[in-house]
Amino acid sequence: MTVGVRHDDLRRQNRAMVIAAVRRVGQPSRTEIAAATVLSHSTISTISASLIEEGILAEIRGGESGALKRGRPQVALGLAPGAASVVAIDLSLNALSATLIDYAGKEIARDDTRPATLTLSRAGLLEAVKAAVRRALAAAGGGHGPVLRMALGIQGITDSAARTLLWSPITPHSNVAFADALEAEFSVPVTVENDCNMIAVALKAREPERYRDNFVAILLSNGIGMGLVQRGSLFSGARSSGGEFGHMIHIPGGALCRCGRHGCIEAYAGNYAIFRHASGESGDAPPAADIDDGTMAELAASARRGPGRAREAFERAGEALGFGLGSLFALIDPAPVVFVGNGTAAFDVIEPALRAALARTAGGQHDDAPVSLAIAADETPLIREGCARQALAFVDQEIFAAGTMARQMAEA
């Protein structure tokens, strides 16, 4: 019995390695998979034959699978698009999208809507998400593989089990059980993820050489969020989704934050905070629900023209971000930081104050090299991609690598 269990575990591990290599490279040959996995050619041949028979992989003939080769062309392996599909859902302030994605990672159909998230009832919010998924599935017309997983990326704090929204500035409702509601509607397993964590997942997949072991993704928008990767793994808390960078205290008892507390980093660096200060409002003034991109662009242009409240507002934002990063890097080693979101359009007027503040902290004194800062303007595609990758990884590892579908088909 013990030998059998060990053999099954090894088989699952090897299947997972082959699937991961194909997903990572795209269309590798069996020789390239061998180089990437250190599995023997015979093992890869046996596993790939099984995966092809099960409809998980497909042979790709006539294309290039890597560097140009002499002699007989090698047959590449690719993910079979129709093997499965997943749904990636992105819910933010007054914006909702549901995207159906095939097993190869290609978008099949998407539904975009603008629900009034701040005023919807709890039931109305849940129904809006379910309706978006229904419309996306209907738009696909059934021409896709079975939906095996859904991932919802949302602004706010989610529980560590990735099933419930605990709190979010986009809705007055707390403890919203999105996973339960979606699973009851569609009979598909669902995970609920913090949006900044999904940004980090997408960046890690897009640029593995740059964002691999340790990095920080900071969302600059009306809110301030963070996705943190340490030693190659996404950080999450024991009870929640973890890193709420925007709600670390910058100035105790300071400006009013959307969370209801005072002095958070977001209360100085969020779009509403920059607008509030530039407009001459008190730090105790209620935060605006949203600030449009045009208004923020005008404020940035004013800051670039010279001294004044607009420049001061962006400098205050940079200072809050710099001190926050310094506090973070006092706990962990300094790591590359990528700033994402519409707030990056004004990063040139934020960065000097940010670097100056960071340099004044213990976290900014670890080594002589400055912390690497980069920007990636649009967060929405990253959130969508991160959700899709999380969902597909579940299908890869927990269903196809385990041979669950094949066993069910054999038993049917």
Short mmCIF file of C-alpha atoms in Angstrom, two decimals:
data_model
loop_
_atom_site.label_atom_id
_atom_site.label_comp_id
_atom_site.label_asym_id
_atom_site.label_seq_id
_atom_site.Cartn_x
_atom_site.Cartn_y
_atom_site.Cartn_z
CA MET A 1 0.00 0.00 0.00
CA THR A 2 2.79 2.42 0.89
CA VAL A 3 4.56 1.76 -2.42
CA GLY A 4 1.33 2.41 -4.31
CA VAL A 5 0.76 5.74 -2.56
CA ARG A 6 4.31 6.84 -3.25
CA HIS A 7 3.98 5.86 -6.90
CA ASP A 8 0.76 7.87 -7.24
CA ASP A 9 2.35 10.89 -5.59
CA LEU A 10 5.36 10.68 -7.91
CA ARG A 11 3.12 10.32 -10.95
CA ARG A 12 1.12 13.38 -9.91
CA GLN A 13 4.28 15.38 -9.30
CA ASN A 14 5.71 14.46 -12.70
CA ARG A 15 2.45 15.29 -14.49
CA ALA A 16 2.40 18.64 -12.71
CA MET A 17 5.98 19.38 -13.81
CA VAL A 18 5.19 18.62 -17.45
CA ILE A 19 2.02 20.73 -17.46
CA ALA A 20 3.84 23.60 -15.72
CA ALA A 21 6.67 23.49 -18.27
CA VAL A 22 4.22 23.65 -21.18
CA ARG A 23 2.29 26.53 -19.59
CA ARG A 24 5.49 28.44 -18.83
CA VAL A 25 7.16 28.05 -22.23
CA GLY A 26 4.09 27.96 -24.44
CA GLN A 27 4.87 25.28 -27.04
CA PRO A 28 8.01 23.39 -25.99
CA SER A 29 9.33 20.21 -27.54
CA ARG A 30 9.71 17.11 -25.40
CA THR A 31 13.46 17.78 -25.38
CA GLU A 32 12.88 21.27 -23.99
CA ILE A 33 10.55 19.88 -21.33
CA ALA A 34 13.27 17.42 -20.34
CA ALA A 35 15.76 20.27 -19.96
CA ALA A 36 13.30 22.30 -17.90
CA THR A 37 12.18 19.48 -15.60
CA VAL A 38 15.20 17.11 -15.45
CA LEU A 39 12.76 14.24 -16.07
CA SER A 40 13.93 11.47 -18.36
CA HIS A 41 12.82 11.42 -21.99
CA SER A 42 10.99 8.14 -21.43
CA THR A 43 9.08 9.57 -18.48
CA ILE A 44 8.12 12.66 -20.47
CA SER A 45 7.01 10.53 -23.42
CA THR A 46 4.80 8.40 -21.17
CA ILE A 47 3.29 11.38 -19.35
CA SER A 48 2.74 13.46 -22.48
CA ALA A 49 1.06 10.51 -24.20
CA SER A 50 -1.38 10.22 -21.29
CA LEU A 51 -2.04 13.96 -21.21
CA ILE A 52 -2.67 14.00 -24.96
CA GLU A 53 -5.04 11.03 -24.69
CA GLU A 54 -6.93 12.83 -21.90
CA GLY A 55 -7.23 15.96 -24.08
CA ILE A 56 -5.12 18.13 -21.77
CA LEU A 57 -2.18 18.59 -24.15
CA ALA A 58 -2.05 18.60 -27.94
CA GLU A 59 0.77 18.12 -30.41
CA ILE A 60 1.67 21.22 -32.42
CA ARG A 61 3.21 20.47 -35.78
CA GLY A 62 4.87 22.83 -38.21
CA GLY A 63 5.74 25.58 -35.70
CA GLU A 64 8.95 26.59 -33.99
CA SER A 65 9.28 25.39 -30.41
CA GLY A 66 12.46 27.21 -29.52
CA ALA A 67 15.75 27.97 -31.22
CA LEU A 68 16.02 26.96 -34.89
CA LYS A 69 17.07 23.36 -35.12
CA ARG A 70 18.78 21.36 -37.87
CA GLY A 71 17.47 18.02 -39.05
CA ARG A 72 14.03 16.62 -38.41
CA PRO A 73 11.72 19.21 -36.82
CA GLN A 74 10.60 18.36 -33.31
CA VAL A 75 6.92 18.20 -32.50
CA ALA A 76 5.92 20.77 -29.90
CA LEU A 77 3.37 20.30 -27.14
CA GLY A 78 0.74 22.87 -26.30
CA LEU A 79 -2.13 23.21 -23.87
CA ALA A 80 -5.40 22.06 -25.43
CA PRO A 81 -7.68 25.14 -25.29
CA GLY A 82 -10.85 23.07 -24.98
CA ALA A 83 -9.62 20.95 -22.07
CA ALA A 84 -11.15 23.36 -19.58
CA SER A 85 -12.05 26.99 -19.00
CA VAL A 86 -11.98 29.34 -16.04
CA VAL A 87 -13.68 32.60 -15.14
CA ALA A 88 -11.72 35.64 -13.91
CA ILE A 89 -13.83 38.29 -12.14
CA ASP A 90 -12.58 41.78 -11.29
CA LEU A 91 -14.71 43.89 -8.93
CA SER A 92 -13.62 47.40 -8.00
CA LEU A 93 -15.30 50.72 -7.28
CA ASN A 94 -18.23 51.01 -9.70
CA ALA A 95 -16.59 48.57 -12.13
CA LEU A 96 -17.12 44.86 -12.73
CA SER A 97 -15.85 42.46 -15.37
CA ALA A 98 -16.27 38.71 -15.82
CA THR A 99 -14.00 37.01 -18.34
CA LEU A 100 -14.20 33.45 -19.64
CA ILE A 101 -10.73 32.10 -20.47
CA ASP A 102 -9.79 28.83 -22.17
CA TYR A 103 -7.24 26.35 -20.83
CA ALA A 104 -4.46 27.85 -22.97
CA GLY A 105 -5.08 31.24 -21.34
CA LYS A 106 -6.90 32.94 -24.21
CA GLU A 107 -9.92 35.15 -23.58
CA ILE A 108 -13.15 33.69 -24.97
CA ALA A 109 -15.73 36.24 -23.80
CA ARG A 110 -15.94 39.16 -21.38
CA ASP A 111 -18.74 41.15 -19.80
CA ASP A 112 -18.05 44.68 -18.48
CA THR A 113 -20.53 46.68 -16.40
CA ARG A 114 -20.56 49.72 -14.10
CA PRO A 115 -22.58 48.80 -10.99
CA ALA A 116 -22.97 51.43 -8.26
CA THR A 117 -21.04 49.40 -5.70
CA LEU A 118 -21.34 51.97 -2.89
CA THR A 119 -25.16 51.97 -2.97
CA LEU A 120 -26.03 48.39 -3.93
CA SER A 121 -27.54 46.17 -1.26
CA ARG A 122 -25.64 43.06 -0.23
CA ALA A 123 -28.01 40.92 -2.30
CA GLY A 124 -27.77 43.38 -5.18
CA LEU A 125 -23.97 43.25 -5.15
CA LEU A 126 -23.94 39.45 -5.19
CA GLU A 127 -26.52 39.37 -7.97
CA ALA A 128 -24.49 41.86 -10.05
CA VAL A 129 -21.46 39.54 -9.92
CA LYS A 130 -23.51 36.43 -10.72
CA ALA A 131 -25.25 38.20 -13.59
CA ALA A 132 -21.91 39.29 -15.08
CA VAL A 133 -20.72 35.66 -15.06
CA ARG A 134 -23.97 34.48 -16.63
CA ARG A 135 -23.63 37.03 -19.44
CA ALA A 136 -20.02 36.09 -20.11
CA LEU A 137 -20.93 32.41 -20.32
CA ALA A 138 -23.88 33.19 -22.56
CA ALA A 139 -21.71 35.30 -24.87
CA ALA A 140 -19.38 32.33 -25.35
CA GLY A 141 -22.28 30.30 -26.66
CA GLY A 142 -21.12 27.03 -25.18
CA GLY A 143 -18.07 26.76 -27.44
CA HIS A 144 -15.59 26.18 -24.64
CA GLY A 145 -14.31 23.51 -22.28
CA PRO A 146 -15.97 22.83 -18.93
CA VAL A 147 -15.67 25.66 -16.39
CA LEU A 148 -13.58 24.18 -13.58
CA ARG A 149 -12.65 27.21 -11.47
CA MET A 150 -13.55 30.87 -10.86
CA ALA A 151 -11.38 33.53 -9.24
CA LEU A 152 -12.71 36.88 -8.03
CA GLY A 153 -10.20 39.69 -7.52
CA ILE A 154 -11.53 42.50 -5.35
CA GLN A 155 -10.27 45.65 -3.69
CA GLY A 156 -10.27 45.09 0.04
CA ILE A 157 -9.45 42.52 2.70
CA THR A 158 -10.36 38.90 2.04
CA ASP A 159 -10.19 36.00 4.45
CA SER A 160 -7.23 33.62 4.44
CA ALA A 161 -9.44 30.83 3.08
CA ALA A 162 -10.03 33.06 0.02
CA ARG A 163 -13.82 32.81 0.20
CA THR A 164 -15.17 35.98 1.78
CA LEU A 165 -14.70 39.73 1.43
CA LEU A 166 -14.12 40.93 4.98
CA TRP A 167 -14.00 44.67 4.27
CA SER A 168 -13.70 46.93 1.26
CA PRO A 169 -13.98 50.68 0.59
CA ILE A 170 -16.08 49.92 -2.52
CA THR A 171 -19.11 48.70 -0.53
CA PRO A 172 -20.61 49.41 2.89
CA HIS A 173 -21.13 45.68 3.43
CA SER A 174 -18.65 43.49 5.30
CA ASN A 175 -18.26 39.71 5.41
CA VAL A 176 -19.72 39.22 1.92
CA ALA A 177 -19.62 35.50 1.11
CA PHE A 178 -18.92 35.73 -2.61
CA ALA A 179 -17.55 32.19 -2.93
CA ASP A 180 -20.61 30.62 -1.33
CA ALA A 181 -22.98 32.60 -3.56
CA LEU A 182 -21.12 31.87 -6.80
CA GLU A 183 -20.65 28.17 -6.00
CA ALA A 184 -24.36 27.81 -5.24
CA GLU A 185 -25.22 29.45 -8.57
CA PHE A 186 -22.70 27.75 -10.88
CA SER A 187 -21.55 24.59 -9.05
CA VAL A 188 -17.92 25.55 -9.72
CA PRO A 189 -15.26 26.05 -6.99
CA VAL A 190 -14.50 29.74 -6.39
CA THR A 191 -11.66 31.64 -4.77
CA VAL A 192 -11.90 35.27 -3.59
CA GLU A 193 -8.61 37.16 -3.79
CA ASN A 194 -7.24 40.59 -2.92
CA ASP A 195 -6.74 42.53 -6.16
CA CYS A 196 -3.17 43.61 -5.37
CA ASN A 197 -2.19 40.02 -4.70
CA MET A 198 -3.48 39.19 -8.18
CA ILE A 199 -1.40 42.02 -9.64
CA ALA A 200 1.68 40.44 -8.03
CA VAL A 201 0.77 37.01 -9.45
CA ALA A 202 0.49 38.48 -12.95
CA LEU A 203 3.76 40.42 -12.73
CA LYS A 204 5.61 37.34 -11.51
CA ALA A 205 4.36 35.38 -14.52
CA ARG A 206 5.00 38.17 -17.04
CA GLU A 207 8.55 39.00 -15.99
CA PRO A 208 9.89 36.04 -14.00
CA GLU A 209 13.51 37.20 -14.20
CA ARG A 210 12.70 40.58 -12.69
CA TYR A 211 9.83 39.66 -10.38
CA ARG A 212 10.71 36.24 -9.08
CA ASP A 213 11.85 35.75 -5.51
CA ASN A 214 11.16 39.04 -3.73
CA PHE A 215 9.24 42.12 -4.88
CA VAL A 216 6.48 44.52 -3.87
CA ALA A 217 3.56 45.65 -6.05
CA ILE A 218 1.97 48.91 -4.88
CA LEU A 219 -1.36 50.08 -6.30
CA LEU A 220 -1.59 53.87 -6.69
CA SER A 221 -5.21 54.79 -7.28
CA ASN A 222 -8.04 56.21 -5.22
CA GLY A 223 -6.91 53.59 -2.75
CA ILE A 224 -3.43 52.32 -1.93
CA GLY A 225 -2.83 48.56 -1.89
CA MET A 226 0.04 46.09 -1.87
CA GLY A 227 0.89 42.64 -3.15
CA LEU A 228 4.03 41.16 -1.57
CA VAL A 229 6.08 38.22 -2.84
CA GLN A 230 8.71 36.76 -0.52
CA ARG A 231 11.00 33.87 -1.51
CA GLY A 232 8.87 33.26 -4.56
CA SER A 233 5.59 32.93 -2.65
CA LEU A 234 2.70 35.34 -2.33
CA PHE A 235 2.42 36.67 1.21
CA SER A 236 -0.89 36.27 3.02
CA GLY A 237 -1.91 36.47 6.64
CA ALA A 238 -3.11 33.74 8.96
CA ARG A 239 -6.65 35.13 9.00
CA SER A 240 -6.78 37.55 6.05
CA SER A 241 -5.23 38.37 2.71
CA GLY A 242 -2.36 40.09 4.48
CA GLY A 243 -0.45 43.22 3.48
CA GLU A 244 -2.68 46.27 3.90
CA PHE A 245 0.12 48.72 3.11
CA GLY A 246 -2.28 51.62 2.49
CA HIS A 247 -3.66 51.36 6.02
CA MET A 248 -0.35 51.40 7.84
CA ILE A 249 -0.26 54.53 10.02
CA HIS A 250 1.81 57.35 8.57
CA ILE A 251 0.85 60.10 11.03
CA PRO A 252 -1.04 59.07 14.21
CA GLY A 253 -4.29 61.01 14.45
CA GLY A 254 -3.68 62.54 11.03
CA ALA A 255 -5.87 62.90 7.95
CA LEU A 256 -9.12 60.96 7.63
CA CYS A 257 -8.90 57.74 5.60
CA ARG A 258 -11.71 55.98 3.74
CA CYS A 259 -11.42 53.15 6.28
CA GLY A 260 -12.65 55.56 8.98
CA ARG A 261 -9.34 55.76 10.80
CA HIS A 262 -6.95 58.69 10.84
CA GLY A 263 -3.36 58.96 9.59
CA CYS A 264 -3.18 56.01 7.16
CA ILE A 265 -0.74 56.14 4.24
CA GLU A 266 -3.73 56.13 1.91
CA ALA A 267 -5.10 59.28 3.60
CA TYR A 268 -2.05 61.08 2.15
CA ALA A 269 -1.23 59.11 -1.02
CA GLY A 270 -4.61 58.04 -2.43
CA ASN A 271 -6.07 60.09 -5.28
CA TYR A 272 -8.78 61.44 -2.99
CA ALA A 273 -6.14 62.54 -0.48
CA ILE A 274 -4.07 64.33 -3.12
CA PHE A 275 -7.21 66.03 -4.47
CA ARG A 276 -8.33 66.97 -0.96
CA HIS A 277 -5.07 68.69 -0.09
CA ALA A 278 -4.64 70.34 -3.50
CA SER A 279 -8.16 71.76 -3.20
CA GLY A 280 -7.36 73.32 0.17
CA GLU A 281 -9.72 71.07 2.11
CA SER A 282 -9.07 69.98 5.67
CA GLY A 283 -7.59 66.56 6.31
CA ASP A 284 -10.79 65.81 8.19
CA ALA A 285 -12.95 66.41 5.09
CA PRO A 286 -14.83 63.27 3.99
CA PRO A 287 -12.87 61.44 1.27
CA ALA A 288 -14.34 61.73 -2.23
CA ALA A 289 -15.68 58.41 -3.52
CA ASP A 290 -13.65 58.63 -6.72
CA ILE A 291 -11.54 61.15 -8.61
CA ASP A 292 -11.53 60.94 -12.40
CA ASP A 293 -8.29 60.58 -14.36
CA GLY A 294 -8.71 63.98 -16.01
CA THR A 295 -8.79 65.79 -12.67
CA MET A 296 -5.68 63.94 -11.47
CA ALA A 297 -3.90 64.77 -14.75
CA GLU A 298 -4.70 68.47 -14.26
CA LEU A 299 -3.35 68.37 -10.71
CA ALA A 300 -0.15 66.68 -11.90
CA ALA A 301 0.31 69.29 -14.63
CA SER A 302 -0.14 72.04 -12.05
CA ALA A 303 2.45 70.39 -9.79
CA ARG A 304 4.94 70.25 -12.65
CA ARG A 305 4.52 73.97 -13.35
CA GLY A 306 5.85 75.02 -9.96
CA PRO A 307 5.28 75.35 -6.21
CA GLY A 308 1.77 75.39 -4.87
CA ARG A 309 -0.81 73.20 -3.18
CA ALA A 310 -0.84 70.68 -6.04
CA ARG A 311 2.90 70.07 -5.87
CA GLU A 312 2.72 69.96 -2.09
CA ALA A 313 -0.05 67.34 -2.29
CA PHE A 314 2.02 65.04 -4.51
CA GLU A 315 5.09 65.56 -2.34
CA ARG A 316 3.06 64.60 0.74
CA ALA A 317 1.95 61.48 -1.12
CA GLY A 318 5.54 60.58 -1.98
CA GLU A 319 6.66 61.16 1.60
CA ALA A 320 3.92 58.87 2.97
CA LEU A 321 4.81 56.14 0.46
CA GLY A 322 8.55 56.49 1.15
CA PHE A 323 8.21 56.28 4.92
CA GLY A 324 5.83 53.34 4.51
CA LEU A 325 8.26 51.45 2.31
CA GLY A 326 11.05 52.27 4.74
CA SER A 327 9.06 50.72 7.58
CA LEU A 328 8.36 47.66 5.46
CA PHE A 329 12.02 47.30 4.49
CA ALA A 330 13.05 47.58 8.12
CA LEU A 331 11.24 44.25 8.59
CA ILE A 332 12.19 42.54 5.35
CA ASP A 333 15.12 43.05 3.02
CA PRO A 334 14.63 45.84 0.47
CA ALA A 335 13.08 44.46 -2.72
CA PRO A 336 12.19 45.82 -6.16
CA VAL A 337 8.98 47.85 -6.12
CA VAL A 338 6.57 48.20 -9.02
CA PHE A 339 3.87 50.87 -8.85
CA VAL A 340 0.65 50.11 -10.69
CA GLY A 341 -2.51 52.10 -11.41
CA ASN A 342 -3.64 55.47 -12.69
CA GLY A 343 -1.66 57.22 -9.96
CA THR A 344 1.54 56.32 -11.80
CA ALA A 345 0.74 59.03 -14.37
CA ALA A 346 2.10 61.50 -11.83
CA PHE A 347 4.95 59.34 -10.55
CA ASP A 348 7.55 61.85 -11.77
CA VAL A 349 6.28 64.38 -9.21
CA ILE A 350 5.91 61.74 -6.48
CA GLU A 351 9.23 59.92 -6.81
CA PRO A 352 11.67 62.58 -5.52
CA ALA A 353 9.84 62.94 -2.20
CA LEU A 354 9.39 59.18 -1.99
CA ARG A 355 13.11 58.49 -2.40
CA ALA A 356 14.03 61.27 0.02
CA ALA A 357 11.73 59.85 2.70
CA LEU A 358 12.89 56.29 2.10
CA ALA A 359 16.51 57.36 2.48
CA ARG A 360 15.72 58.73 5.96
CA THR A 361 14.52 55.36 7.24
CA ALA A 362 16.32 52.31 8.57
CA GLY A 363 14.78 50.32 5.73
CA GLY A 364 16.41 52.61 3.23
CA GLN A 365 19.90 52.09 4.64
CA HIS A 366 20.46 48.36 3.99
CA ASP A 367 22.88 48.74 1.09
CA ASP A 368 24.43 51.29 -1.24
CA ALA A 369 22.26 50.44 -4.24
CA PRO A 370 18.99 52.40 -4.47
CA VAL A 371 15.76 50.43 -4.32
CA SER A 372 14.55 49.56 -7.81
CA LEU A 373 11.33 51.40 -8.65
CA ALA A 374 9.28 50.68 -11.77
CA ILE A 375 5.78 51.51 -13.01
CA ALA A 376 3.05 49.62 -14.86
CA ALA A 377 0.19 51.98 -15.57
CA ASP A 378 -2.98 49.90 -15.97
CA GLU A 379 -3.92 47.59 -13.11
CA THR A 380 -7.09 46.11 -14.64
CA PRO A 381 -5.41 43.70 -17.13
CA LEU A 382 -3.02 42.61 -14.38
CA ILE A 383 -5.82 41.82 -11.94
CA ARG A 384 -7.66 39.87 -14.64
CA GLU A 385 -4.51 37.98 -15.62
CA GLY A 386 -3.64 37.22 -12.00
CA CYS A 387 -7.12 35.80 -11.36
CA ALA A 388 -6.90 33.70 -14.52
CA ARG A 389 -3.49 32.34 -13.56
CA GLN A 390 -4.64 31.47 -10.05
CA ALA A 391 -7.64 29.63 -11.44
CA LEU A 392 -5.63 27.82 -14.13
CA ALA A 393 -2.97 26.83 -11.60
CA PHE A 394 -5.67 25.13 -9.56
CA VAL A 395 -6.89 23.24 -12.62
CA ASP A 396 -3.31 22.28 -13.52
CA GLN A 397 -2.26 21.06 -10.08
CA GLU A 398 -5.42 19.86 -8.37
CA ILE A 399 -7.39 18.41 -11.27
CA PHE A 400 -5.27 17.54 -14.30
CA ALA A 401 -2.00 16.68 -12.54
CA ALA A 402 -3.95 14.56 -10.08
CA GLY A 403 -5.75 12.78 -12.91
CA THR A 404 -9.13 13.60 -11.36
CA MET A 405 -10.90 14.13 -14.67
CA ALA A 406 -9.44 10.95 -16.17
CA ARG A 407 -10.63 8.88 -13.19
CA GLN A 408 -14.10 10.37 -13.36
CA MET A 409 -14.32 9.59 -17.08
CA ALA A 410 -13.14 6.02 -16.48
CA GLU A 411 -15.73 5.53 -13.74
CA ALA A 412 -18.56 7.00 -15.79
#
